[in-house]
Short mmCIF file of C-alpha atoms in Angstrom, two decimals:
data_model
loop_
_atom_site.label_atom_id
_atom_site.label_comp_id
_atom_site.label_asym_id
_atom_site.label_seq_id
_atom_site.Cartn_x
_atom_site.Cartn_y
_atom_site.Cartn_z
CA UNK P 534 5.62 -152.96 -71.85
CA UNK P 535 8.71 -153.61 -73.50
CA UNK P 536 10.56 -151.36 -76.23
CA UNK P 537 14.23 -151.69 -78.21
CA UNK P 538 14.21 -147.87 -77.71
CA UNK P 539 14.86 -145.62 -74.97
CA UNK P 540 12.68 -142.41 -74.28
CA UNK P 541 10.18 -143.48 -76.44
CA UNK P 542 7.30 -141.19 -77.86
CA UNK P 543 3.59 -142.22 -76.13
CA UNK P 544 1.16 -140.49 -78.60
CA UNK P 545 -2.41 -139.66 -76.20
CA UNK P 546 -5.61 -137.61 -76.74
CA UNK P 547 -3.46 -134.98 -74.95
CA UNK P 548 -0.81 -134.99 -77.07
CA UNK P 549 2.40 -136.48 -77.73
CA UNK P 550 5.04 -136.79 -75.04
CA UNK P 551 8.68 -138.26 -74.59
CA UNK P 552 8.59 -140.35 -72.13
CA UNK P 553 11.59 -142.14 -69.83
CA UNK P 554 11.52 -144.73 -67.18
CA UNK P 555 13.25 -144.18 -63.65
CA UNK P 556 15.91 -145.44 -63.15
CA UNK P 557 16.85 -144.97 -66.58
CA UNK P 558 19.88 -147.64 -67.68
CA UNK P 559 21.45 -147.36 -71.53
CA UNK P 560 19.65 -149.70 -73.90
CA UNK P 561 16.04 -149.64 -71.89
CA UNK P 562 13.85 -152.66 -72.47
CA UNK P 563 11.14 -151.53 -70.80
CA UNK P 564 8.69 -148.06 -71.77
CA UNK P 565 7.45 -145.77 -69.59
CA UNK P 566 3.84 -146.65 -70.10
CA UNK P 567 1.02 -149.12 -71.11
CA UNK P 568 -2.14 -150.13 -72.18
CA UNK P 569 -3.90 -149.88 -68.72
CA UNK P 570 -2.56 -145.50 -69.05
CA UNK P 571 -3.95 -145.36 -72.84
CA UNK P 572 -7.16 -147.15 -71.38
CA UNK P 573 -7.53 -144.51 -68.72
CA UNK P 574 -5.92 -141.52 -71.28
CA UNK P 575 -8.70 -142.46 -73.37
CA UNK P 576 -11.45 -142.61 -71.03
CA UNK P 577 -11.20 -139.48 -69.23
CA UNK P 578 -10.82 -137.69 -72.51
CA UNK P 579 -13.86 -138.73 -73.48
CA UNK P 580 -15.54 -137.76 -70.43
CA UNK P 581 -13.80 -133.98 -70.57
CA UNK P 582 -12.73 -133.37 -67.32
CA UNK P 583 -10.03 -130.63 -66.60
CA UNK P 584 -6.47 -131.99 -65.12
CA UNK P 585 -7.68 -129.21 -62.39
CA UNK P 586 -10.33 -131.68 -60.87
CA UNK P 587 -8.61 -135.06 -61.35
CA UNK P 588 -6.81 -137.23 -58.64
CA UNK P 589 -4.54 -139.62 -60.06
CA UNK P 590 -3.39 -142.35 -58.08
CA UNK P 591 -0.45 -144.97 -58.89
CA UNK P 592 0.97 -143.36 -61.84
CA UNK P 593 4.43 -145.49 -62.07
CA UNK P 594 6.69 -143.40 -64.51
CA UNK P 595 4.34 -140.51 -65.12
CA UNK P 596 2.21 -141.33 -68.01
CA UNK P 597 -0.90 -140.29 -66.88
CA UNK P 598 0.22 -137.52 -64.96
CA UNK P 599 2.20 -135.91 -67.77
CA UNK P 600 -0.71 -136.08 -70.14
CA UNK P 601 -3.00 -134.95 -67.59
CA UNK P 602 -1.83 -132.00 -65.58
CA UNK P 603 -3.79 -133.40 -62.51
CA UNK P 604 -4.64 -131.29 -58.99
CA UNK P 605 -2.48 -134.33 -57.61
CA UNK P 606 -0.50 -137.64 -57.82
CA UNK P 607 -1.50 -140.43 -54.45
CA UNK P 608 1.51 -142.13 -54.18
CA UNK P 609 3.97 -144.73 -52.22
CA UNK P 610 6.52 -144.52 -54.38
CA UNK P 611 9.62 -142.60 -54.55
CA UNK P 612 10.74 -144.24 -57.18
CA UNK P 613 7.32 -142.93 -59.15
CA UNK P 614 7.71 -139.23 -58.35
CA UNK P 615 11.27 -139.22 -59.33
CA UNK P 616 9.93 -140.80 -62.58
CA UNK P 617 7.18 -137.92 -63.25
CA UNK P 618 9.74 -135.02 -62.62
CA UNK P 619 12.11 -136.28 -64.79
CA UNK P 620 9.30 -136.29 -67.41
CA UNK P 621 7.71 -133.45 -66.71
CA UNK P 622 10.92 -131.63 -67.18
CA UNK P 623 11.64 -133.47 -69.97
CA UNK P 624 7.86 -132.05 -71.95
CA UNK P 625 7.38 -128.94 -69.80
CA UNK P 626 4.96 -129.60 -68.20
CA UNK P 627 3.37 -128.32 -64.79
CA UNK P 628 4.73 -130.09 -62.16
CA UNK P 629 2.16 -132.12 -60.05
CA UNK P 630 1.35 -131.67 -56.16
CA UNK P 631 2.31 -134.89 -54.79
CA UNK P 632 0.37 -136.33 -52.07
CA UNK P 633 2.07 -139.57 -49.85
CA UNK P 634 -0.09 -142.71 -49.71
CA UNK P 635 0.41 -142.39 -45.56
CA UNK P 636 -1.45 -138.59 -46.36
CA UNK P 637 -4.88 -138.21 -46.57
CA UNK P 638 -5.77 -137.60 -50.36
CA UNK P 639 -7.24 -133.77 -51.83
CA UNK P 640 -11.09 -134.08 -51.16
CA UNK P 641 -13.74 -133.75 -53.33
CA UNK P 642 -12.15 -134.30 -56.75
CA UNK P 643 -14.94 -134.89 -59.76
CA UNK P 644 -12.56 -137.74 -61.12
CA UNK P 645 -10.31 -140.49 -59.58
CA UNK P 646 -7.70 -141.92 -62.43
CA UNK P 647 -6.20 -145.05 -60.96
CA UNK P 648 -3.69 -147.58 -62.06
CA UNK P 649 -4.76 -150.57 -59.91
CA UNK P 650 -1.84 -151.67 -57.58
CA UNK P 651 -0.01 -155.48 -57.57
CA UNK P 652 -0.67 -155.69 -53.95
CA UNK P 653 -4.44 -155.88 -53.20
CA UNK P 654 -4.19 -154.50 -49.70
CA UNK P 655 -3.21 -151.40 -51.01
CA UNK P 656 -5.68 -151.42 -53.76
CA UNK P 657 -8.54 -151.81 -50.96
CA UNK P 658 -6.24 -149.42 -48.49
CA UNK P 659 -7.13 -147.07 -51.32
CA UNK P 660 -10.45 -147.05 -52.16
CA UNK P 661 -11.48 -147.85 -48.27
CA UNK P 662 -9.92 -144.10 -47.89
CA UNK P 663 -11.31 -142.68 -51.14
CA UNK P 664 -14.87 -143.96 -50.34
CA UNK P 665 -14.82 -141.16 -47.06
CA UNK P 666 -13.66 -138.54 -49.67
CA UNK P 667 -15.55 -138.66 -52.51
CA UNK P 668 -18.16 -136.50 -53.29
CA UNK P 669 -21.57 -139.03 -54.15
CA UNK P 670 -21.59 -139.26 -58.08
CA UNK P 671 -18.34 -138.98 -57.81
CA UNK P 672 -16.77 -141.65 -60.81
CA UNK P 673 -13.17 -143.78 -60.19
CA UNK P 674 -11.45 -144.87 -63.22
CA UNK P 675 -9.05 -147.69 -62.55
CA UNK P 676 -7.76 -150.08 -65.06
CA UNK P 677 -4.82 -152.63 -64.91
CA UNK P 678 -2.96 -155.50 -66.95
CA UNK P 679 -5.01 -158.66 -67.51
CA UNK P 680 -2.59 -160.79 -65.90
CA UNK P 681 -1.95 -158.82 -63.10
CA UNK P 682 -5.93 -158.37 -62.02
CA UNK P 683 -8.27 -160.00 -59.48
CA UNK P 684 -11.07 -161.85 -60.82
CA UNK P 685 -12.41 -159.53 -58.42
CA UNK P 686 -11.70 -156.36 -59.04
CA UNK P 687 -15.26 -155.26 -60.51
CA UNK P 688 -16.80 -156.23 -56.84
CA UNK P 689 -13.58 -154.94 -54.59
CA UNK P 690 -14.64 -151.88 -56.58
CA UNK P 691 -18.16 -152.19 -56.05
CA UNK P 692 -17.88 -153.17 -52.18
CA UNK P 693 -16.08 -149.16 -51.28
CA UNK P 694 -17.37 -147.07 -54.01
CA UNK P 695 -20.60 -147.98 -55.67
CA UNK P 696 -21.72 -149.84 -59.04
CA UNK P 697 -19.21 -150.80 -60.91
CA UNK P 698 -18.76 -152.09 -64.36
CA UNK P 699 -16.08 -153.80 -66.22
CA UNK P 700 -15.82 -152.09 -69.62
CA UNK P 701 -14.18 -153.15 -72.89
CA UNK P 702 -10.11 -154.70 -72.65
CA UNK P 703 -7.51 -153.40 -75.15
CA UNK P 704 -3.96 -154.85 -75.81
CA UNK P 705 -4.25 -157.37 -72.99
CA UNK P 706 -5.64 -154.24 -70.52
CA UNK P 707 -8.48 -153.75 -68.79
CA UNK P 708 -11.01 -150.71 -67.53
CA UNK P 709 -13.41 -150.50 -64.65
CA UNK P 710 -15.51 -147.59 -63.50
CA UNK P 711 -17.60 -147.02 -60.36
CA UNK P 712 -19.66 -144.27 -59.03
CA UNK P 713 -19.83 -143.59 -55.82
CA UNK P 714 -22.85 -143.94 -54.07
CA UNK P 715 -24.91 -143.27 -50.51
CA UNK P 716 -23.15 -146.77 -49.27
CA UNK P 717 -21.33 -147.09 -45.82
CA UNK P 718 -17.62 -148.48 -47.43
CA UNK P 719 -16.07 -151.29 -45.03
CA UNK P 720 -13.19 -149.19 -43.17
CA UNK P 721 -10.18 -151.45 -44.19
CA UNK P 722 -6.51 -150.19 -42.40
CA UNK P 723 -4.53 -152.62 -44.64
CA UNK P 724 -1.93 -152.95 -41.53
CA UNK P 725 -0.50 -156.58 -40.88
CA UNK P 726 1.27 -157.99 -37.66
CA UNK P 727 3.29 -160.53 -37.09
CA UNK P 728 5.50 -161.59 -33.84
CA UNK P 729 9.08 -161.38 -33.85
CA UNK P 730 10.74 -164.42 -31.88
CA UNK P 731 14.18 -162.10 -32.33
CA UNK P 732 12.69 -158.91 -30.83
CA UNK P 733 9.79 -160.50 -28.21
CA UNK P 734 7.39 -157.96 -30.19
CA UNK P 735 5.00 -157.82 -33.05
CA UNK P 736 5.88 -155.77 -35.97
CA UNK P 737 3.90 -154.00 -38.05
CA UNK P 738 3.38 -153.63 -41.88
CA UNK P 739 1.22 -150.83 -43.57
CA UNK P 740 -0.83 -152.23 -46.75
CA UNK P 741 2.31 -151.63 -49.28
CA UNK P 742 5.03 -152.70 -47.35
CA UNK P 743 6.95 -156.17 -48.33
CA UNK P 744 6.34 -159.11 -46.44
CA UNK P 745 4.19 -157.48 -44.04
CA UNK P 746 2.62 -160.24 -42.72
CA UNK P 747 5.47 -162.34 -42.13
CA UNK P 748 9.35 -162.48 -42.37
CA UNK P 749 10.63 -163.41 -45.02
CA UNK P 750 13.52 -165.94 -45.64
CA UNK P 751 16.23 -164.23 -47.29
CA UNK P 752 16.12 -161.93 -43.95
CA UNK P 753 15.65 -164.84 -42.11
CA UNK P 754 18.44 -165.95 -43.32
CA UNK P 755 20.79 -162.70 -43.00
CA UNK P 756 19.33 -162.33 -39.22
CA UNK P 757 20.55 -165.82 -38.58
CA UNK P 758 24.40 -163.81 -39.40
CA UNK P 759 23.72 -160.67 -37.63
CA UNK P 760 25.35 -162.13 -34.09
CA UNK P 761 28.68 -162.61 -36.25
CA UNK P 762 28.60 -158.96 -36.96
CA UNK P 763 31.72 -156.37 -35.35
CA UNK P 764 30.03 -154.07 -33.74
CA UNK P 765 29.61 -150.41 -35.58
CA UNK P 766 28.32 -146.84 -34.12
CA UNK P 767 26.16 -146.32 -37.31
CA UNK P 768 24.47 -148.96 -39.45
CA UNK P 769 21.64 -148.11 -42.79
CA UNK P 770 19.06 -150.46 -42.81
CA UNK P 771 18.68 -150.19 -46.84
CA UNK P 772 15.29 -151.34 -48.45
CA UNK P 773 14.35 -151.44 -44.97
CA UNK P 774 10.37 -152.74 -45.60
CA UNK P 775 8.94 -152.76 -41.91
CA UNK P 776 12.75 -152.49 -40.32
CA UNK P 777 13.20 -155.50 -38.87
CA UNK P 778 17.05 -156.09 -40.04
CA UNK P 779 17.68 -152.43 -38.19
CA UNK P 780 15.56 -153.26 -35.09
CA UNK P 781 17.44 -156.56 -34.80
CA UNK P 782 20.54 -155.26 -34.99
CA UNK P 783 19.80 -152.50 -32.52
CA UNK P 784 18.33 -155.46 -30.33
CA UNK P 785 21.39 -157.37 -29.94
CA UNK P 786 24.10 -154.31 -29.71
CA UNK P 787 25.44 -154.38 -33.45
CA UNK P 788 24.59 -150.85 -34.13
CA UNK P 789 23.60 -147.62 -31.61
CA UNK P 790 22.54 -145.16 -34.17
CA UNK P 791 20.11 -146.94 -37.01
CA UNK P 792 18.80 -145.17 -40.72
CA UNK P 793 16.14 -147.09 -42.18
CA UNK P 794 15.80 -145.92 -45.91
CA UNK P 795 13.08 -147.26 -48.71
CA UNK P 796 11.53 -145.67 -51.31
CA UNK P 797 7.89 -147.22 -49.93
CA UNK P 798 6.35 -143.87 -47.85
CA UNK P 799 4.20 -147.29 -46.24
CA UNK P 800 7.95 -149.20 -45.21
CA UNK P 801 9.46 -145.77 -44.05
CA UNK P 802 6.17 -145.47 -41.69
CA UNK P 803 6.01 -148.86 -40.58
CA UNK P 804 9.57 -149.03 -39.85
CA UNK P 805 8.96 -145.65 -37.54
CA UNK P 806 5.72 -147.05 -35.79
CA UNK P 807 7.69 -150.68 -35.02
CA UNK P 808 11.17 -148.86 -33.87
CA UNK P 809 8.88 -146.34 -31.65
CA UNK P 810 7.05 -149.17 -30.35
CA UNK P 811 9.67 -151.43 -29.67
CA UNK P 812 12.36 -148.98 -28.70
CA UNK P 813 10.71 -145.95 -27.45
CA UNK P 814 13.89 -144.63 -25.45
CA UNK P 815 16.39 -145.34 -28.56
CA UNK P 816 13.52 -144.04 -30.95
CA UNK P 817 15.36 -140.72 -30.81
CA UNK P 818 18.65 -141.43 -32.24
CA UNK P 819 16.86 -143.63 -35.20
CA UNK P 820 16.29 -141.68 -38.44
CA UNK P 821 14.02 -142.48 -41.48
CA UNK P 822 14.94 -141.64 -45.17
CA UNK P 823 12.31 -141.99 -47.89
CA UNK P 824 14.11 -141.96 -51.78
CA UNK P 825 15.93 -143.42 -54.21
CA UNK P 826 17.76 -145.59 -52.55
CA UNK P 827 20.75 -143.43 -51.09
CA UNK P 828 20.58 -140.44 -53.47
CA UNK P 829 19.46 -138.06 -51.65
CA UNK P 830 20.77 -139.45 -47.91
CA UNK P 831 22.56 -136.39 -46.52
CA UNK P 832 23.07 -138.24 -42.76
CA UNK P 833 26.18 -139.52 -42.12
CA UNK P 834 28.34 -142.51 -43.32
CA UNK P 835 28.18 -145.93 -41.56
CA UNK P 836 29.82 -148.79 -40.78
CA UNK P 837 27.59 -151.25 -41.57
CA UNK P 838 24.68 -151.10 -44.26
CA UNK P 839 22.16 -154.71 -44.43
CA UNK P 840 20.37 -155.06 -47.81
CA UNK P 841 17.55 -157.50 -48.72
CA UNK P 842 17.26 -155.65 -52.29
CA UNK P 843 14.76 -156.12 -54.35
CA UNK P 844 14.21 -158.28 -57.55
CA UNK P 845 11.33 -156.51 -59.49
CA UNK P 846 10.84 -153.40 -61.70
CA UNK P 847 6.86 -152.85 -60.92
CA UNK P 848 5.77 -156.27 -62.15
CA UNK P 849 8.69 -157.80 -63.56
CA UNK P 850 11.28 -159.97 -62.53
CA UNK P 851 14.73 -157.64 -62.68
CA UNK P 852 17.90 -157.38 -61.04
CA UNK P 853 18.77 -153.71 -62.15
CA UNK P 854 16.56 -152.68 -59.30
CA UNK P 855 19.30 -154.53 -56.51
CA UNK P 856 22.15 -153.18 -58.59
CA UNK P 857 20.81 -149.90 -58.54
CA UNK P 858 20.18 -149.66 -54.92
CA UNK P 859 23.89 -151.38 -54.30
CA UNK P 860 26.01 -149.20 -56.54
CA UNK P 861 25.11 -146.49 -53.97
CA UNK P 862 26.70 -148.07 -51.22
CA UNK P 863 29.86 -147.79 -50.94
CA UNK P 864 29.69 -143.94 -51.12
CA UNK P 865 27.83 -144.05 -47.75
CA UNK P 866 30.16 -146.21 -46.08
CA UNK P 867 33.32 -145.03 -44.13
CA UNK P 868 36.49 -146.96 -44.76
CA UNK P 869 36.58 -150.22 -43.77
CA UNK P 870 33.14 -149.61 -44.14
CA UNK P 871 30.94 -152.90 -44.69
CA UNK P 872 27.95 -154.34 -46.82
CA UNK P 873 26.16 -157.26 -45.63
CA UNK P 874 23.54 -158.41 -48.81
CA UNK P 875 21.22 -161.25 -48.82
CA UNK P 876 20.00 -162.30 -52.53
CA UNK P 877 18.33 -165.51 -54.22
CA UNK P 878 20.83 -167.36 -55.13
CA UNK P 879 20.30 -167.00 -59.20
CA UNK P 880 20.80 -163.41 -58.49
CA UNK P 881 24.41 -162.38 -59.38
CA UNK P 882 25.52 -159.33 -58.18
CA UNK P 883 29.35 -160.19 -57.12
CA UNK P 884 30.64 -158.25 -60.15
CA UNK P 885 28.73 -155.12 -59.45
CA UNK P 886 29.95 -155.04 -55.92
CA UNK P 887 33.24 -155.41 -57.42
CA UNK P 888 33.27 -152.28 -59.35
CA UNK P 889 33.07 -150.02 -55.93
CA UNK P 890 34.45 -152.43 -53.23
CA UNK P 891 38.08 -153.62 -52.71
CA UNK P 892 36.70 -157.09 -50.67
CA UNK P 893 33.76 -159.01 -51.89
CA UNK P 894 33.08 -162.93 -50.66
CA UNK P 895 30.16 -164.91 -49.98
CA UNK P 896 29.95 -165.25 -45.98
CA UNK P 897 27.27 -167.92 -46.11
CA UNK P 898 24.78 -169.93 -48.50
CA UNK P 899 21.62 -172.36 -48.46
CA UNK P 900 19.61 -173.84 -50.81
CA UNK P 901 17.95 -170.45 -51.87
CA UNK P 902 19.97 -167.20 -50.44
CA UNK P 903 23.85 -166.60 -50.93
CA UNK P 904 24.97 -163.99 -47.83
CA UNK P 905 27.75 -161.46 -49.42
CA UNK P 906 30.19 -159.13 -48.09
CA UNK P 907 31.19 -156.45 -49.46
CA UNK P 908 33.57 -153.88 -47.58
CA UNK P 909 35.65 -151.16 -48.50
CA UNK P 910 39.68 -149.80 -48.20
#
């Protein structure tokens, strides 16, 4: 998926489109596409359905979508849509009803294009929900990378929808169809628990949503700090995955008024369902922010903003995606305002904090995280 230029030209049955990748950085390595789209592209050209009766679900930077004119995009990602405007825009094209993965999904389309998801509980989240949609007869296309599939993905196909088959590979892609059928699909909620020792309460995770089924230990690791903290009126949970840095901090008195912000529609949820849960009389004052980052946050500044960014651009190992999220920051922050970031510890991101902070200093380290703080004038 990787290309020396940036807007590059994908050439498809349905024309020939410029296409850009969200975020977009100078001197792009990556393209906005790959063989799993020109697999599916190709596929439902052949077949000679209109865009009109075609859900697409999991288009990452607009690809299929731009080629296709679909009835609608099934999404998570903010990240994605942000992606297919930009490129629709960009090749005038109509723009696309987008549907949230926590909304229920148009019925009744005649084809479902799919780009299989990394995270099998959202792949099976997906077709567990399409399978009570769908039409009998009804065919989903879904193709993926070969290094990124399930040996299983033919029968995880087969087990919600209906006879499947595992058609021809291309450029180290691969395609699957199935056809829905008269079967009864397994009803699969793709929600994880785990308990909380810090809270007394299980949290929840919906079937996209990192680390859902237990905490991880770079926020282990930050939560171990949080009891250090000054006290602050306002504090943004950023990349907020189920909210348990937020809830934590709410637990022990850091912050009264808490924003959780992801880009995940499935991590914005969760983190409502666990704070309601767990907090119903504070739930009120909480709000819940699903974008790019802090782009689009209109609430107001805080003291305090905890970040466990992330490391990966859709399947590959990159720290643009952190610096991205963290060169928002400061902007949000009042003065005096502080950043508290947990990162692996081969992640350096010291000199981007340094561009919009006046104080930066590691606070803490172990073997795998470094704990930095970042705080303004």
């Amino acid at each position: 998926m990787t290309a020396a230029a940036h807007g590059a030209r994908h050439e498809t049955p349905y024309g020939a489109f410029q296409l850009n990748c969200y975020p977009a950085r100078p001197n792009e390595r990556l393209v906005a596409w790959c063989s799993a789209d020109t697999l599916l592209l190709e596929e439902t050209h052949r077949r000679g359905i209109l865009g009109s009766g075609i859900l697409v679900v999991n288009d990452i930077y607009g690809a299929l979508c731009v080629a296709l004119e679909p009835h609608a995009l099934w999404t998570d990602s903010a990240l994605a849509v942000l992606a297919l405007r930009h490129n629709e825009r960009a090749n005038r094209r109509t723009q696309t009803r987008i549907v949230w993965s926590t909304e229920v999904p148009p019925a009744a389309p005649e084809l479902v294009v799919l780009r299989i998801p990394k995270q099998r509980p959202l792949f099976e989240y997906q077709l567990s929900r399409l399978a009570r949609l769908l039409p009998e007869q009804t065919t989903v296309l879904a193709a993926g990378m070969d290094k990124h599939l399930s040996p299983h993905t033919a029968a995880i196909l087969e087990r919600y929808i209906g006879p499947a088959q595992r058609h021809r590979g291309q450029h180290k892609a691969r395609l699957f169809s199935a056809i829905r059928d008269e079967r009864s699909a397994p009803e699969y909620t793709g929600i994880a628990t785990y308990h909380s020792e810090a809270l007394s309460a299980e949290l929840c995770g919906l079937a996209n949503v990192f680390s859902r089924e237990k905490l991880d230990m770079g926020t282990r690791f930050l939560l171990e700090q949080l009891h250090t903290l000054a006290p602050a009126e306002t504090l943004i949970d950023l990349a907020c995955g189920n909210g348990i840095l937020g809830l934590v901090a709410l637990r022990q008195g850091v912050a009264s008024n808490i924003a959780f912000c992801d880009e995940s529609a499935m991590a914005v949820r969760s983190a409502s369902l666990n704070a309601s849960r767990i907090f119903p009389q504070e739930a009120s004052s909480a709000s819940f922010h699903q974008g790019d980052g802090l782009l689009e946050y209109r609430n107001k500044t805080a003291q305090i903003i905890l970040c466990n960014p992330p490391f990966h651009l859709q399947h590959t190992v990159d720290d643009f995606a952190g610096r991205h999220l963290l060169q928002q920051c400061s902007q949000h922050l009042q003065s005096r305002g502080r950043l508290y970031l947990v990162a692996n510890r081969h992640l350096d991101y010291l000199p981007t904090l340094r561009r919009t902070f006046d104080r930066v200093e590691k606070l803490a380290s172990n073997a795998q995280f470094n704990i930095v703080l970042a705080q303004k004038s």
